[in-house]
Amino acid sequence: MNKRLAFLDRFLTLWIFLAMIVGVGIGYFIPSSKDALSGFQNGSTNVLLAVGLIVMMYPPLAKVKYEEIGKILKHPKILAIGMFQSWIIGPALMFGLAYVFMRNHPDYMAGMLLIGLAPCIAMVLVWNDLAKGDNELCAGMVALNSIMQILFYSTYAWFYVTYIPNLIGIQGYEVNIGISEIAQSVLIYLGIPFFGGMISRYTLIRIKGADWFNRKFIPAISPLTLVALLFTIVVMFSLKGEMIVAIPFDVIKIAIPLTIFFLFMFLSTFYLIKKLGGNYKETTTISFTAGSNNFELGIAVAIAIFGINSGAAFAAVIGPLIEVPILILLVQFALKKQSSFTK
């Protein structure tokens, strides 16, 4: 099992790109697949995507030592930097990039902003786990960012998508996002695997013991993360495969600012925390938190407000198309830098 997981990890970038190609190919060469996949749509939630994301996040959340999450409070400086990067620098940077590259395409600009306004609370668990970051710190940051999103995402969306564009003479969009809609998204994409991981951890350790749980159960479920990740990517890009092939230059135009965003957020956070004395696990975890975004929520909101065939929804879907391979490369970058940290 460990050898199989190591094999999957070693060629993960290849599997990611193959999954993207397969997804786009299905969407383009089999037009009826879009209608079939849309049949799993329930409101703004695609059931197949939700299942894939939930299964993907369950193994990392089952590994978390929940009794140690409180330790994140012992790192106030690290937490402050992480929150500042995620909630102040990140949204402002995304707006600046969207303005520079997309001010003549307000629909694409809106989609990009919805992606960039909130840090990831889902796949960051996968990136952090692959990069051997601090699972407890990551779970704590995810919980904190989930609360922040429920409280502030709708206000951020109004400020950056409606108020600021109108203020500087760009077409803005009226954004009406209720707290209940955001809470529902958080509950689906985080709550289910979070409580599933917590319950299974405490229940199985009590019944079978910690040794069995760590040596048997965790290795058995770990490959589910990568399998579900690939499944999710295939489904996600199948839904937009025809459009991605039809307007490739628009994909490139959206991809350029997103690439700059992900690289800048991760690398600036990584070197800042490292310079301030953070260890490898802390630095890696906070960097992936700052450098990845909640595209699940962004896509759901874009579809709910602008419609599945809108430019905003298209730009939002391009988010993970760019984020996934870049974050995979940054996983490799972090692992190579691990030896540069003081033991």
mmCIF file of N, CA and C in Angstrom, residues 20 94 108 111-116 123 127 236-237 240 244 251 254-255 257-259 261-262 291-296 298-299 311-327:
data_model
loop_
_atom_site.group_PDB
_atom_site.id
_atom_site.type_symbol
_atom_site.label_atom_id
_atom_site.label_comp_id
_atom_site.label_asym_id
_atom_site.label_seq_id
_atom_site.Cartn_x
_atom_site.Cartn_y
_atom_site.Cartn_z
ATOM 1 N N MET A 20 -7.121 16.327 -16.410
ATOM 2 C CA MET A 20 -7.629 17.535 -17.066
ATOM 3 C C MET A 20 -7.917 17.269 -18.544
ATOM 4 N N MET A 94 -5.783 40.098 -5.821
ATOM 5 C CA MET A 94 -6.641 39.568 -6.878
ATOM 6 C C MET A 94 -7.397 40.683 -7.576
ATOM 7 N N TYR A 108 -15.604 38.266 -16.527
ATOM 8 C CA TYR A 108 -14.454 37.458 -16.119
ATOM 9 C C TYR A 108 -13.850 38.006 -14.825
ATOM 10 N N GLY A 111 -15.794 36.763 -11.865
ATOM 11 C CA GLY A 111 -15.509 35.360 -11.568
ATOM 12 C C GLY A 111 -14.180 35.176 -10.875
ATOM 13 N N MET A 112 -13.158 35.892 -11.340
ATOM 14 C CA MET A 112 -11.842 35.828 -10.704
ATOM 15 C C MET A 112 -11.898 36.309 -9.256
ATOM 16 N N LEU A 113 -12.635 37.387 -9.039
ATOM 17 C CA LEU A 113 -12.722 37.941 -7.690
ATOM 18 C C LEU A 113 -13.428 36.986 -6.743
ATOM 19 N N LEU A 114 -14.478 36.335 -7.204
ATOM 20 C CA LEU A 114 -15.187 35.388 -6.338
ATOM 21 C C LEU A 114 -14.284 34.229 -5.933
ATOM 22 N N ILE A 115 -13.351 33.865 -6.820
ATOM 23 C CA ILE A 115 -12.380 32.824 -6.491
ATOM 24 C C ILE A 115 -11.364 33.335 -5.472
ATOM 25 N N GLY A 116 -10.933 34.586 -5.622
ATOM 26 C CA GLY A 116 -9.814 35.094 -4.827
ATOM 27 C C GLY A 116 -10.165 35.684 -3.486
ATOM 28 N N MET A 123 -9.209 21.744 -0.447
ATOM 29 C CA MET A 123 -8.050 21.083 -1.030
ATOM 30 C C MET A 123 -6.743 21.463 -0.357
ATOM 31 N N TRP A 127 -3.053 19.509 -0.250
ATOM 32 C CA TRP A 127 -1.724 20.044 -0.549
ATOM 33 C C TRP A 127 -0.829 19.974 0.684
ATOM 34 N N MET A 236 -15.068 18.141 -13.166
ATOM 35 C CA MET A 236 -15.059 19.603 -13.221
ATOM 36 C C MET A 236 -14.777 20.106 -14.638
ATOM 37 N N PHE A 237 -13.783 19.515 -15.298
ATOM 38 C CA PHE A 237 -13.417 19.995 -16.615
ATOM 39 C C PHE A 237 -14.289 19.419 -17.717
ATOM 40 N N LYS A 240 -17.006 22.008 -18.480
ATOM 41 C CA LYS A 240 -16.619 23.187 -19.261
ATOM 42 C C LYS A 240 -15.689 22.849 -20.421
ATOM 43 N N ILE A 244 -13.854 25.502 -23.015
ATOM 44 C CA ILE A 244 -12.403 25.673 -22.904
ATOM 45 C C ILE A 244 -11.741 25.522 -24.266
ATOM 46 N N VAL A 251 -9.076 31.489 -22.051
ATOM 47 C CA VAL A 251 -8.515 30.684 -20.967
ATOM 48 C C VAL A 251 -7.125 31.197 -20.603
ATOM 49 N N ILE A 254 -7.242 34.536 -18.724
ATOM 50 C CA ILE A 254 -7.625 34.348 -17.319
ATOM 51 C C ILE A 254 -6.497 33.662 -16.555
ATOM 52 N N ALA A 255 -5.783 32.766 -17.232
ATOM 53 C CA ALA A 255 -4.748 31.971 -16.573
ATOM 54 C C ALA A 255 -3.563 32.819 -16.120
ATOM 55 N N PRO A 257 -3.167 36.108 -14.930
ATOM 56 C CA PRO A 257 -3.250 36.734 -13.603
ATOM 57 C C PRO A 257 -3.433 35.725 -12.471
ATOM 58 N N LEU A 258 -4.133 34.628 -12.741
ATOM 59 C CA LEU A 258 -4.311 33.614 -11.700
ATOM 60 C C LEU A 258 -2.972 32.963 -11.345
ATOM 61 N N THR A 259 -2.162 32.706 -12.355
ATOM 62 C CA THR A 259 -0.839 32.124 -12.113
ATOM 63 C C THR A 259 0.006 33.053 -11.255
ATOM 64 N N PHE A 261 -1.071 35.266 -9.202
ATOM 65 C CA PHE A 261 -1.667 35.309 -7.865
ATOM 66 C C PHE A 261 -1.205 34.135 -7.006
ATOM 67 N N PHE A 262 -1.366 32.922 -7.509
ATOM 68 C CA PHE A 262 -1.034 31.735 -6.713
ATOM 69 C C PHE A 262 0.454 31.692 -6.361
ATOM 70 N N GLY A 291 -1.878 30.559 -0.259
ATOM 71 C CA GLY A 291 -1.669 30.424 -1.692
ATOM 72 C C GLY A 291 -2.710 29.628 -2.433
ATOM 73 N N SER A 292 -3.745 29.164 -1.759
ATOM 74 C CA SER A 292 -4.821 28.438 -2.433
ATOM 75 C C SER A 292 -6.153 29.066 -2.052
ATOM 76 N N ASN A 293 -7.139 28.886 -2.909
ATOM 77 C CA ASN A 293 -8.414 29.561 -2.685
ATOM 78 C C ASN A 293 -9.601 28.606 -2.698
ATOM 79 N N ASN A 294 -10.688 29.072 -2.141
ATOM 80 C CA ASN A 294 -11.907 28.276 -2.028
ATOM 81 C C ASN A 294 -12.673 28.333 -3.345
ATOM 82 N N PHE A 295 -12.177 27.594 -4.353
ATOM 83 C CA PHE A 295 -12.839 27.642 -5.647
ATOM 84 C C PHE A 295 -14.202 26.962 -5.598
ATOM 85 N N GLU A 296 -14.394 26.019 -4.638
ATOM 86 C CA GLU A 296 -15.714 25.384 -4.517
ATOM 87 C C GLU A 296 -16.785 26.430 -4.228
ATOM 88 N N GLY A 298 -16.420 29.764 -4.615
ATOM 89 C CA GLY A 298 -16.435 30.747 -5.692
ATOM 90 C C GLY A 298 -17.257 30.273 -6.879
ATOM 91 N N ILE A 299 -17.084 29.012 -7.287
ATOM 92 C CA ILE A 299 -17.847 28.461 -8.410
ATOM 93 C C ILE A 299 -19.325 28.396 -8.071
ATOM 94 N N GLY A 311 -20.001 34.314 -18.139
ATOM 95 C CA GLY A 311 -18.560 34.527 -18.158
ATOM 96 C C GLY A 311 -17.961 34.428 -16.774
ATOM 97 N N ALA A 312 -18.703 34.864 -15.762
ATOM 98 C CA ALA A 312 -18.210 34.789 -14.389
ATOM 99 C C ALA A 312 -18.021 33.339 -13.960
ATOM 100 N N ALA A 313 -18.998 32.477 -14.295
ATOM 101 C CA ALA A 313 -18.878 31.057 -13.951
ATOM 102 C C ALA A 313 -17.722 30.416 -14.713
ATOM 103 N N PHE A 314 -17.542 30.813 -15.973
ATOM 104 C CA PHE A 314 -16.431 30.285 -16.778
ATOM 105 C C PHE A 314 -15.092 30.651 -16.153
ATOM 106 N N ALA A 315 -14.930 31.926 -15.777
ATOM 107 C CA ALA A 315 -13.678 32.366 -15.159
ATOM 108 C C ALA A 315 -13.449 31.655 -13.833
ATOM 109 N N ALA A 316 -14.527 31.432 -13.077
ATOM 110 C CA ALA A 316 -14.398 30.747 -11.788
ATOM 111 C C ALA A 316 -13.929 29.308 -11.974
ATOM 112 N N VAL A 317 -14.425 28.644 -13.018
ATOM 113 C CA VAL A 317 -14.025 27.258 -13.276
ATOM 114 C C VAL A 317 -12.565 27.180 -13.717
ATOM 115 N N ILE A 318 -12.077 28.224 -14.412
ATOM 116 C CA ILE A 318 -10.668 28.239 -14.811
ATOM 117 C C ILE A 318 -9.770 28.292 -13.579
ATOM 118 N N GLY A 319 -10.295 28.823 -12.452
ATOM 119 C CA GLY A 319 -9.515 28.907 -11.213
ATOM 120 C C GLY A 319 -8.836 27.605 -10.842
ATOM 121 N N PRO A 320 -9.598 26.517 -10.646
ATOM 122 C CA PRO A 320 -8.939 25.247 -10.306
ATOM 123 C C PRO A 320 -8.114 24.658 -11.440
ATOM 124 N N LEU A 321 -8.478 24.984 -12.697
ATOM 125 C CA LEU A 321 -7.672 24.529 -13.832
ATOM 126 C C LEU A 321 -6.236 25.020 -13.697
ATOM 127 N N ILE A 322 -6.078 26.243 -13.172
ATOM 128 C CA ILE A 322 -4.750 26.819 -12.974
ATOM 129 C C ILE A 322 -4.199 26.468 -11.601
ATOM 130 N N GLU A 323 -5.056 26.520 -10.589
ATOM 131 C CA GLU A 323 -4.594 26.302 -9.215
ATOM 132 C C GLU A 323 -4.043 24.900 -8.999
ATOM 133 N N VAL A 324 -4.728 23.899 -9.526
ATOM 134 C CA VAL A 324 -4.330 22.514 -9.248
ATOM 135 C C VAL A 324 -2.904 22.214 -9.699
ATOM 136 N N PRO A 325 -2.529 22.435 -10.967
ATOM 137 C CA PRO A 325 -1.145 22.118 -11.353
ATOM 138 C C PRO A 325 -0.108 23.001 -10.666
ATOM 139 N N ILE A 326 -0.438 24.280 -10.431
ATOM 140 C CA ILE A 326 0.518 25.159 -9.761
ATOM 141 C C ILE A 326 0.756 24.712 -8.326
ATOM 142 N N LEU A 327 -0.314 24.375 -7.616
ATOM 143 C CA LEU A 327 -0.149 23.934 -6.230
ATOM 144 C C LEU A 327 0.571 22.592 -6.153
#
